[in-house]
Amino acid sequence: MLQETAFTGNMKADSKPLSGSELLLRALQEEQVEVIFGYPGGAVLPIYDEIYHSNIPHVLPRHEQGGIHAAEGYARVTGKPGVVIVTSGPGATNIVTGLADAMMDSLPLVVFTGQVATNVIGTDAFQEADILGITTPITKYNYQVRNIEDIPRIVKEAFYIAKSGRPGPVLIDLPKNIATGTAHVSGTADIHLPGYQPTTKPNYLQIRKLTEAVSRAKKPVILAGAGILHAKATEELKQYAEQQRIPVVHTLLGLGGFPAYHELFVGMAGMHGCYAANMALYEADLLINIGARFDDRLTGNLDRFAPKAVVAHVDIDPAEIGKNVPTKIPVVADAKEALKELIAQNGEKPQTDAWLETIQTWKTEYPLSYDNDGSMLKPQKVIEMLYEKTNGEATVVTDVGQHQMWAAQFYKFKNAHKWVTSGGLGTMGFGLPASVGASIADRDSTVLCITGDGSFQMCSQELAVIKELNLPIKIIILNNTALGMVRQWQELFYEERYSHSKIPVQPSFEKLAGAYGIKGYTVNSEEEAERVLNEALSHRDPVLIDFRIDPGENVYPMVAPGKGLNEMAGVKKR
Amino acid sequence: MKRIITLTVNNRPGVLNRITNLFSKRNYNIESITVGHSEQEGVSRITCVVNVENDKIIEQITKQLNKQIDVLKVTDITDQAMVSRELALIKVLATPATRSEIYSLIEPFRASIIDVGRETLVIQITGESDKIEAFIELIRPYGIKELARTGTTAFLRGNQRLASQTKNISIL
Ligand SMILES: Cc1ncc(C[n+]2csc(CCOP(=O)(O)OP(=O)(O)O)c2C)c(N)n1
C-alpha cells in the first residue's frame, strides 16, 4: 500500500550516488538543525558514520529517555523541533515515554529510529520492534522509509508536520539497508500532504462575535495556555489584555506567557492554582480561552466549571474546541493571528473596573502562603529565594510532584520560554534531561532544575552530560525523603496509609554529584540556603544542592478530585 | 444512535491502524468498517458505522478523524440522501425437507444461492443492514452454520436534499 512517491528531485545519472545516511544528514542540514540528541547502536551505525563527518553538533545522553526529554526541553525553549536519533528495538522503545509526553504537551520533535533491514522486518530479527505500531497513538505522524529516494521528502514533511498547526512529535523509522543503500538523487524535495492544512487565520465572524461579547461583559477573564507560547504571541496577549483591560489567568503550561508582575495578571489556576485565579474562572461571565485545552487538572469538576460564563475558545486544533467544555464562540486559529485580529477590532471596552477591584481584593486577601516557624526548611521558601536571587529571569525546569507545583506557584516569571515542565503526561524523570536541552537552547540563561528526590533518581545518569558539556545548570533537589505528591494524597485521601511512598534510603546526592565531578551541597536551614545559593549562583558551572526540606509539607491550595474550582482546600486569609 | 461516517484517505501503510486506534483510544466502538480503493488512484474510501450516545461524541470523532494527516475528507452521511449496502454470506443447514422452504424465502429478498452442498446451502444477500438482519432472523430457525458480513459501505446519492436539511457540524 505504498503511495506513489512525490519526490521531485531531478535524477542525475552522472552524479555520484548518495547513501541513505548521506541524504538524511543533508536533509537535517537543510532544516538547519542545531543539535542532535542521539544514542548509537547496530541499526544506526551507518547514520553515525555520517554524523562522524558532519558538523551538526551531537549530544550523547546516557539513556535514550534522557535524549528525548532533552530534545523536549530544547523544543519547549526554542519552539523548533528537537531532533533525536536512536537505534532499533530497545533504543526505540526507550523513547516511548518521551513521545507520549511530547504528544500531550504539543512539543515539536522529529525522531529517527533505526530499524532492521527491510528483508527481515516482521521476522523478529535481532533488535526488531514494531515501533510504528507502538508509537501510532503517541505521535502526530510516523513514517517508515521504504525507498531511499523518499528520504529528502519525508524529512522535509516530518519537520513541517512537527512544527506547524498544533505541534507534536513525528517519528521516522529507517531500516538499515535504506541507510546504507545508495540512490542517484539530487535537488530538493517538495512536500506532498493533501490531507493536512492547518487553519491559522481566524474566521472573521467569530472574531466579531467575540469582540461583541467582550464589550458586553462585566466579568471577562482570559485563560492563557501554552498555545500563546507556541504561537509566540506574548506581545499580542499583553496588548489585547491592556487594550480591553481584561485580567489574565494562566494554565500550568502557559506560565511566562503573561508577565507575572503585570497588574492584570491574576495567577495560575487549577488543582494547585491560587485563590484569585480559580475564583476568577468560577465567577467570570465571559471566559476567553486562548491556547489551553481545558485539561481536567485545570477545570476540576467539569459540572461546576465556569458556571456563569459564556465560553469562547481560540485554538489551532479544532478538535479541542468543545471537547471538554461547551463553547459558544469557537475560533479556530493560531493564537497570534487571532489576537492580532482582536486588537485590530479595537472593540468597545467592557466596564471591568469593579471586576478588577474584586480580583485585586482576592489577590491581597488570599495570597499564596505557607507556615514558616523557622524550625524546618520550607520548600516554598527555597523557591522564593531562587526567584529573588535570579531576578525571575532564570530558565526553570521541573520534574513532577510537589516541587513542580511549588515552583509554579512561587517562581514569578518575567519572561516567556523560560518554563519547562511536563504537564499533560506528568513524567517523573523529565526534569534533569530536559534541563540539558533547555540549557543548550538558551546558552546564556542560568537553568534551575527543580526536582524531587524521587524524580531525580529516575534520570540521574544525565549528570554525566551536564558535566561533559559543563552546562550552567543548578540542580535543586527539594528532598523530603518521599514521593511527596503521592504521600500527600495518601495523607489526605487514604487516612495516612503511606503505601510505598517513603524513600528514606537514599544515596548522598552531594557525593553522587561529586562522583560525576559536579560540586554538591547539602542544605538544612535558611541560613545555609542563603550562603550556598549565593555561592552556587555566582558562577556558571553546574552544581547540585540537596535541600533537606520539611517532609510533612503539603501543596496548597488544593482542589480535591471531584471538587469545583471554588471549593479549594487550604486557602488562608491574610 | 447509529452513525455512518465515510472517509477518503491516502492509501499509505499504517493509515487504518491510525484510524482504528483513534476509536479504541477514546473507547468508541466501531460496529463495522469497510476499506477499499476509491475512484482516485492512491486514495482509499473507508465507511465506518459507529454506535454513539450523542451528537457531541460524533462531533469529536469527526474532528479527531479530520485531524489525521492522511485523512482527506470526513463526512457524517447518516442524515443525508445516501446509498448504503452490505453483503452477507450465510451457510445454512438444508435438509431435503427444508430446502424448498428456504428457496421460497430467498426470492423476495433477492438473495441467491451460490453453493449447494449435501447438507448445506450458501446464500448471498446484499442490501441495507436492516434488510440483511431481517433475512438472517428468518433463516436462523433452519440452523445457521456460518455467517460472514462485510459491514456497510456507503456514499451520497447524486441528488441531495436542500442544504438546510443536512447536518453541518463544522465550526470553521
Ligand atoms: C514516571 C512516573 N511514575 C509515577 C508517577 C506518579 N507520581 C506523581 S508525583 C510522584 C512523586 C514524586 O516524588 P518526588 O520526585 O520526590 O517529588 P515530590 O512530590 O516529593 O516533590 C509520583 C510517584 C509519575 N508522575 N511519573
PDB file of C-alpha atoms in Angstrom, chain A residues 250-517:
ATOM      1  CA  HIS A 250      -2.544  31.112  33.245  1.00  0.00           C
ATOM      2  CA  THR A 251      -2.583  27.357  32.992  1.00  0.00           C
ATOM      3  CA  LEU A 252       0.417  25.451  34.356  1.00  0.00           C
ATOM      4  CA  LEU A 253       1.978  25.197  30.908  1.00  0.00           C
ATOM      5  CA  GLY A 254       1.143  28.761  29.955  1.00  0.00           C
ATOM      6  CA  LEU A 255       3.291  30.341  32.680  1.00  0.00           C
ATOM      7  CA  GLY A 256       5.509  33.089  31.320  1.00  0.00           C
ATOM      8  CA  GLY A 257       3.087  33.935  28.516  1.00  0.00           C
ATOM      9  CA  PHE A 258       1.959  36.969  30.510  1.00  0.00           C
ATOM     10  CA  PRO A 259       4.323  38.801  32.879  1.00  0.00           C
ATOM     11  CA  ALA A 260       3.723  37.781  36.485  1.00  0.00           C
ATOM     12  CA  TYR A 261       4.265  41.328  37.776  1.00  0.00           C
ATOM     13  CA  HIS A 262       1.584  42.821  35.495  1.00  0.00           C
ATOM     14  CA  GLU A 263      -1.401  44.406  37.247  1.00  0.00           C
ATOM     15  CA  LEU A 264      -3.778  42.392  35.041  1.00  0.00           C
ATOM     16  CA  PHE A 265      -2.158  39.077  35.950  1.00  0.00           C
ATOM     17  CA  VAL A 266      -4.253  37.034  38.344  1.00  0.00           C
ATOM     18  CA  GLY A 267      -2.162  33.888  38.717  1.00  0.00           C
ATOM     19  CA  MET A 268      -2.136  30.234  37.833  1.00  0.00           C
ATOM     20  CA  ALA A 269      -5.447  28.371  38.003  1.00  0.00           C
ATOM     21  CA  GLY A 270      -6.211  24.701  38.504  1.00  0.00           C
ATOM     22  CA  MET A 271      -5.773  21.997  41.110  1.00  0.00           C
ATOM     23  CA  HIS A 272      -2.996  23.928  42.848  1.00  0.00           C
ATOM     24  CA  GLY A 273      -3.810  27.308  41.397  1.00  0.00           C
ATOM     25  CA  CYS A 274      -4.172  30.412  43.542  1.00  0.00           C
ATOM     26  CA  TYR A 275      -7.460  31.516  45.070  1.00  0.00           C
ATOM     27  CA  ALA A 276      -7.882  34.610  42.909  1.00  0.00           C
ATOM     28  CA  ALA A 277      -7.286  32.746  39.627  1.00  0.00           C
ATOM     29  CA  ASN A 278      -9.666  29.916  40.429  1.00  0.00           C
ATOM     30  CA  MET A 279     -12.324  32.294  41.685  1.00  0.00           C
ATOM     31  CA  ALA A 280     -11.915  34.480  38.611  1.00  0.00           C
ATOM     32  CA  LEU A 281     -12.694  31.462  36.428  1.00  0.00           C
ATOM     33  CA  TYR A 282     -15.586  30.497  38.657  1.00  0.00           C
ATOM     34  CA  GLU A 283     -17.188  33.936  38.776  1.00  0.00           C
ATOM     35  CA  ALA A 284     -16.454  35.064  35.204  1.00  0.00           C
ATOM     36  CA  ASP A 285     -19.303  35.931  32.861  1.00  0.00           C
ATOM     37  CA  LEU A 286     -17.065  35.627  29.803  1.00  0.00           C
ATOM     38  CA  LEU A 287     -14.219  33.136  29.664  1.00  0.00           C
ATOM     39  CA  ILE A 288     -11.818  33.612  26.769  1.00  0.00           C
ATOM     40  CA  ASN A 289      -9.602  30.562  26.486  1.00  0.00           C
ATOM     41  CA  ILE A 290      -6.622  31.198  24.257  1.00  0.00           C
ATOM     42  CA  GLY A 291      -4.480  28.170  23.551  1.00  0.00           C
ATOM     43  CA  ALA A 292      -5.410  25.994  26.507  1.00  0.00           C
ATOM     44  CA  ARG A 293      -7.158  22.656  26.287  1.00  0.00           C
ATOM     45  CA  PHE A 294      -9.333  22.619  29.411  1.00  0.00           C
ATOM     46  CA  ASP A 295      -7.359  19.798  30.964  1.00  0.00           C
ATOM     47  CA  ASP A 296      -9.044  18.192  33.971  1.00  0.00           C
ATOM     48  CA  ARG A 297      -6.321  19.394  36.337  1.00  0.00           C
ATOM     49  CA  LEU A 298      -7.246  22.912  35.265  1.00  0.00           C
ATOM     50  CA  THR A 299     -11.031  22.666  35.295  1.00  0.00           C
ATOM     51  CA  GLY A 300     -11.686  20.495  38.341  1.00  0.00           C
ATOM     52  CA  ASN A 301     -15.202  19.066  38.279  1.00  0.00           C
ATOM     53  CA  LEU A 302     -16.497  19.967  34.827  1.00  0.00           C
ATOM     54  CA  ASP A 303     -20.092  20.286  36.019  1.00  0.00           C
ATOM     55  CA  ARG A 304     -19.032  23.136  38.267  1.00  0.00           C
ATOM     56  CA  PHE A 305     -16.568  24.759  35.892  1.00  0.00           C
ATOM     57  CA  ALA A 306     -17.150  28.393  34.970  1.00  0.00           C
ATOM     58  CA  PRO A 307     -20.893  28.007  35.612  1.00  0.00           C
ATOM     59  CA  LYS A 308     -21.741  31.635  34.857  1.00  0.00           C
ATOM     60  CA  ALA A 309     -19.583  32.149  31.813  1.00  0.00           C
ATOM     61  CA  VAL A 310     -20.106  32.359  28.120  1.00  0.00           C
ATOM     62  CA  VAL A 311     -17.141  30.408  26.813  1.00  0.00           C
ATOM     63  CA  ALA A 312     -15.003  31.497  23.882  1.00  0.00           C
ATOM     64  CA  HIS A 313     -12.136  29.270  22.804  1.00  0.00           C
ATOM     65  CA  VAL A 314      -9.292  30.142  20.478  1.00  0.00           C
ATOM     66  CA  ASP A 315      -7.355  27.041  19.448  1.00  0.00           C
ATOM     67  CA  ILE A 316      -5.395  25.923  16.425  1.00  0.00           C
ATOM     68  CA  ASP A 317      -6.742  22.405  16.919  1.00  0.00           C
ATOM     69  CA  PRO A 318     -10.488  22.303  16.126  1.00  0.00           C
ATOM     70  CA  ALA A 319     -10.793  19.000  17.961  1.00  0.00           C
ATOM     71  CA  GLU A 320     -10.006  20.739  21.258  1.00  0.00           C
ATOM     72  CA  ILE A 321     -12.903  23.145  20.935  1.00  0.00           C
ATOM     73  CA  GLY A 322     -15.980  21.829  22.667  1.00  0.00           C
ATOM     74  CA  LYS A 323     -14.177  18.623  23.691  1.00  0.00           C
ATOM     75  CA  ASN A 324     -14.493  19.199  27.431  1.00  0.00           C
ATOM     76  CA  VAL A 325     -16.373  22.463  27.866  1.00  0.00           C
ATOM     77  CA  PRO A 326     -19.385  23.566  25.784  1.00  0.00           C
ATOM     78  CA  THR A 327     -18.227  26.523  23.734  1.00  0.00           C
ATOM     79  CA  LYS A 328     -20.351  29.382  22.471  1.00  0.00           C
ATOM     80  CA  ILE A 329     -17.714  31.192  20.444  1.00  0.00           C
ATOM     81  CA  PRO A 330     -15.254  28.874  18.679  1.00  0.00           C
ATOM     82  CA  VAL A 331     -12.250  30.455  16.979  1.00  0.00           C
ATOM     83  CA  VAL A 332     -10.047  28.029  15.092  1.00  0.00           C
ATOM     84  CA  ALA A 333      -6.791  29.898  14.616  1.00  0.00           C
ATOM     85  CA  ASP A 334      -3.226  30.440  15.588  1.00  0.00           C
ATOM     86  CA  ALA A 335      -3.252  32.438  18.841  1.00  0.00           C
ATOM     87  CA  LYS A 336      -1.127  35.216  17.378  1.00  0.00           C
ATOM     88  CA  GLU A 337      -3.336  35.636  14.313  1.00  0.00           C
ATOM     89  CA  ALA A 338      -6.486  35.657  16.421  1.00  0.00           C
ATOM     90  CA  LEU A 339      -5.107  38.187  18.891  1.00  0.00           C
ATOM     91  CA  LYS A 340      -3.925  40.463  16.095  1.00  0.00           C
ATOM     92  CA  GLU A 341      -7.446  40.450  14.665  1.00  0.00           C
ATOM     93  CA  LEU A 342      -8.983  41.094  18.062  1.00  0.00           C
ATOM     94  CA  ILE A 343      -6.632  44.019  18.673  1.00  0.00           C
ATOM     95  CA  ALA A 344      -7.409  45.427  15.237  1.00  0.00           C
ATOM     96  CA  GLN A 345     -11.141  45.314  16.022  1.00  0.00           C
ATOM     97  CA  ASN A 346     -10.446  47.713  18.884  1.00  0.00           C
ATOM     98  CA  GLY A 347     -13.916  46.912  20.190  1.00  0.00           C
ATOM     99  CA  GLU A 348     -15.827  48.909  22.744  1.00  0.00           C
ATOM    100  CA  LYS A 349     -14.131  48.326  26.087  1.00  0.00           C
ATOM    101  CA  PRO A 350     -16.059  46.485  28.752  1.00  0.00           C
ATOM    102  CA  GLN A 351     -16.650  48.075  32.153  1.00  0.00           C
ATOM    103  CA  THR A 352     -14.256  45.979  34.173  1.00  0.00           C
ATOM    104  CA  ASP A 353     -13.243  48.334  36.976  1.00  0.00           C
ATOM    105  CA  ALA A 354     -15.388  46.704  39.634  1.00  0.00           C
ATOM    106  CA  TRP A 355     -14.333  43.227  38.479  1.00  0.00           C
ATOM    107  CA  LEU A 356     -10.652  44.120  38.555  1.00  0.00           C
ATOM    108  CA  GLU A 357     -11.129  45.504  42.039  1.00  0.00           C
ATOM    109  CA  THR A 358     -12.769  42.290  43.221  1.00  0.00           C
ATOM    110  CA  ILE A 359      -9.878  40.300  41.801  1.00  0.00           C
ATOM    111  CA  GLN A 360      -7.376  42.606  43.454  1.00  0.00           C
ATOM    112  CA  THR A 361      -9.101  42.059  46.793  1.00  0.00           C
ATOM    113  CA  TRP A 362      -8.918  38.267  46.315  1.00  0.00           C
ATOM    114  CA  LYS A 363      -5.250  38.582  45.471  1.00  0.00           C
ATOM    115  CA  THR A 364      -4.364  40.620  48.536  1.00  0.00           C
ATOM    116  CA  GLU A 365      -6.658  38.851  50.986  1.00  0.00           C
ATOM    117  CA  TYR A 366      -5.941  35.287  49.891  1.00  0.00           C
ATOM    118  CA  PRO A 367      -2.395  35.181  48.545  1.00  0.00           C
ATOM    119  CA  LEU A 368      -0.389  32.002  48.189  1.00  0.00           C
ATOM    120  CA  SER A 369       1.018  31.334  51.614  1.00  0.00           C
ATOM    121  CA  TYR A 370       2.704  28.805  53.856  1.00  0.00           C
ATOM    122  CA  ASP A 371       3.518  28.495  57.521  1.00  0.00           C
ATOM    123  CA  ASN A 372       7.114  29.047  58.428  1.00  0.00           C
ATOM    124  CA  ASP A 373       8.150  28.972  62.049  1.00  0.00           C
ATOM    125  CA  GLY A 374      11.783  28.587  61.086  1.00  0.00           C
ATOM    126  CA  SER A 375      12.208  25.148  62.658  1.00  0.00           C
ATOM    127  CA  MET A 376      12.446  23.338  59.342  1.00  0.00           C
ATOM    128  CA  LEU A 377      13.423  24.418  55.856  1.00  0.00           C
ATOM    129  CA  LYS A 378      10.321  25.115  53.788  1.00  0.00           C
ATOM    130  CA  PRO A 379      10.340  24.275  50.078  1.00  0.00           C
ATOM    131  CA  GLN A 380       8.307  27.370  49.234  1.00  0.00           C
ATOM    132  CA  LYS A 381      10.974  29.486  50.928  1.00  0.00           C
ATOM    133  CA  VAL A 382      13.659  27.870  48.772  1.00  0.00           C
ATOM    134  CA  ILE A 383      11.730  28.730  45.606  1.00  0.00           C
ATOM    135  CA  GLU A 384      11.197  32.300  46.807  1.00  0.00           C
ATOM    136  CA  MET A 385      14.918  32.640  47.416  1.00  0.00           C
ATOM    137  CA  LEU A 386      15.665  31.251  43.969  1.00  0.00           C
ATOM    138  CA  TYR A 387      13.232  33.719  42.451  1.00  0.00           C
ATOM    139  CA  GLU A 388      14.815  36.655  44.223  1.00  0.00           C
ATOM    140  CA  LYS A 389      18.378  35.646  43.555  1.00  0.00           C
ATOM    141  CA  THR A 390      17.770  35.080  39.852  1.00  0.00           C
ATOM    142  CA  ASN A 391      15.521  38.093  39.441  1.00  0.00           C
ATOM    143  CA  GLY A 392      12.754  35.958  37.957  1.00  0.00           C
ATOM    144  CA  GLU A 393      14.897  35.552  34.860  1.00  0.00           C
ATOM    145  CA  ALA A 394      16.254  32.014  35.096  1.00  0.00           C
ATOM    146  CA  THR A 395      15.068  29.141  32.931  1.00  0.00           C
ATOM    147  CA  VAL A 396      13.133  26.923  35.326  1.00  0.00           C
ATOM    148  CA  VAL A 397      12.832  23.220  34.538  1.00  0.00           C
ATOM    149  CA  THR A 398      10.980  20.871  36.847  1.00  0.00           C
ATOM    150  CA  ASP A 399      10.236  17.255  37.422  1.00  0.00           C
ATOM    151  CA  VAL A 400       6.846  16.056  38.576  1.00  0.00           C
ATOM    152  CA  GLY A 401       5.382  16.215  42.055  1.00  0.00           C
ATOM    153  CA  GLN A 402       5.038  18.701  44.868  1.00  0.00           C
ATOM    154  CA  HIS A 403       8.241  20.528  43.949  1.00  0.00           C
ATOM    155  CA  GLN A 404       6.784  21.160  40.491  1.00  0.00           C
ATOM    156  CA  MET A 405       3.717  22.817  41.970  1.00  0.00           C
ATOM    157  CA  TRP A 406       5.758  24.899  44.423  1.00  0.00           C
ATOM    158  CA  ALA A 407       7.959  26.054  41.559  1.00  0.00           C
ATOM    159  CA  ALA A 408       4.879  27.003  39.521  1.00  0.00           C
ATOM    160  CA  GLN A 409       3.364  28.851  42.477  1.00  0.00           C
ATOM    161  CA  PHE A 410       6.346  30.726  43.853  1.00  0.00           C
ATOM    162  CA  TYR A 411       8.626  31.434  40.903  1.00  0.00           C
ATOM    163  CA  LYS A 412       7.224  34.525  39.191  1.00  0.00           C
ATOM    164  CA  PHE A 413       8.117  34.532  35.521  1.00  0.00           C
ATOM    165  CA  LYS A 414       9.058  37.796  33.927  1.00  0.00           C
ATOM    166  CA  ASN A 415       9.648  36.313  30.507  1.00  0.00           C
ATOM    167  CA  ALA A 416       8.303  33.728  28.121  1.00  0.00           C
ATOM    168  CA  HIS A 417      10.034  30.478  27.081  1.00  0.00           C
ATOM    169  CA  LYS A 418      11.712  30.124  30.458  1.00  0.00           C
ATOM    170  CA  TRP A 419       9.446  27.462  31.934  1.00  0.00           C
ATOM    171  CA  VAL A 420       9.871  23.805  31.086  1.00  0.00           C
ATOM    172  CA  THR A 421       7.673  21.245  32.784  1.00  0.00           C
ATOM    173  CA  SER A 422       5.852  18.041  31.953  1.00  0.00           C
ATOM    174  CA  GLY A 423       2.173  18.896  32.221  1.00  0.00           C
ATOM    175  CA  GLY A 424      -0.113  16.522  30.373  1.00  0.00           C
ATOM    176  CA  LEU A 425       1.730  13.285  30.992  1.00  0.00           C
ATOM    177  CA  GLY A 426       3.343  14.306  34.288  1.00  0.00           C
ATOM    178  CA  THR A 427       6.531  12.402  33.622  1.00  0.00           C
ATOM    179  CA  MET A 428       8.892  11.891  36.572  1.00  0.00           C
ATOM    180  CA  GLY A 429      12.454  11.809  35.281  1.00  0.00           C
ATOM    181  CA  PHE A 430      11.740  14.584  32.779  1.00  0.00           C
ATOM    182  CA  GLY A 431      13.476  17.382  34.656  1.00  0.00           C
ATOM    183  CA  LEU A 432      17.179  16.658  34.616  1.00  0.00           C
ATOM    184  CA  PRO A 433      17.442  15.705  30.933  1.00  0.00           C
ATOM    185  CA  ALA A 434      15.014  18.452  29.897  1.00  0.00           C
ATOM    186  CA  SER A 435      17.282  20.964  31.596  1.00  0.00           C
ATOM    187  CA  VAL A 436      20.122  19.745  29.358  1.00  0.00           C
ATOM    188  CA  GLY A 437      18.076  20.588  26.271  1.00  0.00           C
ATOM    189  CA  ALA A 438      16.793  23.849  27.754  1.00  0.00           C
ATOM    190  CA  SER A 439      20.333  24.920  28.557  1.00  0.00           C
ATOM    191  CA  ILE A 440      21.628  24.102  25.077  1.00  0.00           C
ATOM    192  CA  ALA A 441      18.676  26.015  23.626  1.00  0.00           C
ATOM    193  CA  ASP A 442      19.470  29.187  25.566  1.00  0.00           C
ATOM    194  CA  ARG A 443      23.126  29.119  26.487  1.00  0.00           C
ATOM    195  CA  ASP A 444      23.189  32.444  28.279  1.00  0.00           C
ATOM    196  CA  SER A 445      20.422  31.642  30.693  1.00  0.00           C
ATOM    197  CA  THR A 446      21.009  30.129  34.108  1.00  0.00           C
ATOM    198  CA  VAL A 447      18.959  26.953  34.366  1.00  0.00           C
ATOM    199  CA  LEU A 448      17.320  25.902  37.609  1.00  0.00           C
ATOM    200  CA  CYS A 449      16.435  22.231  37.556  1.00  0.00           C
ATOM    201  CA  ILE A 450      13.932  21.979  40.387  1.00  0.00           C
ATOM    202  CA  THR A 451      13.400  18.325  41.169  1.00  0.00           C
ATOM    203  CA  GLY A 452      12.377  15.903  43.887  1.00  0.00           C
ATOM    204  CA  ASP A 453      14.408  13.130  45.440  1.00  0.00           C
ATOM    205  CA  GLY A 454      12.141  10.624  43.696  1.00  0.00           C
ATOM    206  CA  SER A 455      12.085  12.156  40.215  1.00  0.00           C
ATOM    207  CA  PHE A 456      15.803  12.917  40.244  1.00  0.00           C
ATOM    208  CA  GLN A 457      16.620   9.250  40.681  1.00  0.00           C
ATOM    209  CA  MET A 458      14.677   8.365  37.548  1.00  0.00           C
ATOM    210  CA  CYS A 459      17.161  10.009  35.170  1.00  0.00           C
ATOM    211  CA  SER A 460      20.143  10.940  37.333  1.00  0.00           C
ATOM    212  CA  GLN A 461      22.555   9.413  34.817  1.00  0.00           C
ATOM    213  CA  GLU A 462      22.325  12.623  32.812  1.00  0.00           C
ATOM    214  CA  LEU A 463      24.652  14.259  35.344  1.00  0.00           C
ATOM    215  CA  ALA A 464      27.371  12.901  33.064  1.00  0.00           C
ATOM    216  CA  VAL A 465      26.204  15.007  30.116  1.00  0.00           C
ATOM    217  CA  ILE A 466      25.862  18.100  32.259  1.00  0.00           C
ATOM    218  CA  LYS A 467      29.444  17.627  33.400  1.00  0.00           C
ATOM    219  CA  GLU A 468      30.698  16.794  29.927  1.00  0.00           C
ATOM    220  CA  LEU A 469      29.218  19.970  28.434  1.00  0.00           C
ATOM    221  CA  ASN A 470      29.731  21.983  31.629  1.00  0.00           C
ATOM    222  CA  LEU A 471      26.227  23.411  31.359  1.00  0.00           C
ATOM    223  CA  PRO A 472      25.153  26.201  33.764  1.00  0.00           C
ATOM    224  CA  ILE A 473      22.506  24.021  35.388  1.00  0.00           C
ATOM    225  CA  LYS A 474      21.782  24.414  39.074  1.00  0.00           C
ATOM    226  CA  ILE A 475      20.128  21.236  40.274  1.00  0.00           C
ATOM    227  CA  ILE A 476      17.811  21.966  43.182  1.00  0.00           C
ATOM    228  CA  ILE A 477      16.583  18.812  44.902  1.00  0.00           C
ATOM    229  CA  LEU A 478      13.709  19.506  47.271  1.00  0.00           C
ATOM    230  CA  ASN A 479      14.369  16.428  49.325  1.00  0.00           C
ATOM    231  CA  ASN A 480      11.511  15.258  51.528  1.00  0.00           C
ATOM    232  CA  THR A 481      12.667  11.609  51.575  1.00  0.00           C
ATOM    233  CA  ALA A 482       9.372  10.743  49.958  1.00  0.00           C
ATOM    234  CA  LEU A 483       7.423  10.547  46.766  1.00  0.00           C
ATOM    235  CA  GLY A 484       5.888  13.660  48.189  1.00  0.00           C
ATOM    236  CA  MET A 485       2.866  14.160  45.979  1.00  0.00           C
ATOM    237  CA  VAL A 486       1.850  10.542  46.467  1.00  0.00           C
ATOM    238  CA  ARG A 487       2.454  10.891  50.179  1.00  0.00           C
ATOM    239  CA  GLN A 488       0.241  13.982  50.244  1.00  0.00           C
ATOM    240  CA  TRP A 489      -2.641  12.168  48.559  1.00  0.00           C
ATOM    241  CA  GLN A 490      -2.248   9.225  50.925  1.00  0.00           C
ATOM    242  CA  GLU A 491      -2.327  11.618  53.864  1.00  0.00           C
ATOM    243  CA  LEU A 492      -5.419  13.406  52.598  1.00  0.00           C
ATOM    244  CA  PHE A 493      -7.416  10.650  50.918  1.00  0.00           C
ATOM    245  CA  TYR A 494      -6.130   7.330  52.307  1.00  0.00           C
ATOM    246  CA  GLU A 495      -6.055   8.066  56.035  1.00  0.00           C
ATOM    247  CA  GLU A 496      -2.283   8.368  56.186  1.00  0.00           C
ATOM    248  CA  ARG A 497      -1.620   4.874  54.915  1.00  0.00           C
ATOM    249  CA  TYR A 498       1.746   5.643  53.316  1.00  0.00           C
ATOM    250  CA  SER A 499       1.931   2.705  50.990  1.00  0.00           C
ATOM    251  CA  HIS A 500       5.359   2.731  49.335  1.00  0.00           C
ATOM    252  CA  SER A 501       5.724   6.475  49.186  1.00  0.00           C
ATOM    253  CA  LYS A 502       8.542   6.937  51.673  1.00  0.00           C
ATOM    254  CA  ILE A 503      12.091   6.594  50.415  1.00  0.00           C
ATOM    255  CA  PRO A 504      14.362   7.054  53.429  1.00  0.00           C
ATOM    256  CA  VAL A 505      17.179   5.045  51.878  1.00  0.00           C
ATOM    257  CA  GLN A 506      18.932   7.386  49.521  1.00  0.00           C
ATOM    258  CA  PRO A 507      22.353   7.982  48.132  1.00  0.00           C
ATOM    259  CA  SER A 508      24.214  11.045  49.316  1.00  0.00           C
ATOM    260  CA  PHE A 509      23.181  13.329  46.477  1.00  0.00           C
ATOM    261  CA  GLU A 510      26.066  15.620  47.307  1.00  0.00           C
ATOM    262  CA  LYS A 511      28.510  12.756  46.883  1.00  0.00           C
ATOM    263  CA  LEU A 512      26.724  11.452  43.826  1.00  0.00           C
ATOM    264  CA  ALA A 513      27.252  14.823  42.177  1.00  0.00           C
ATOM    265  CA  GLY A 514      30.859  14.690  43.316  1.00  0.00           C
ATOM    266  CA  ALA A 515      31.287  11.310  41.685  1.00  0.00           C
ATOM    267  CA  TYR A 516      30.406  12.951  38.381  1.00  0.00           C
ATOM    268  CA  GLY A 517      32.763  15.840  39.095  1.00  0.00           C
TER     269      GLY A 517
END
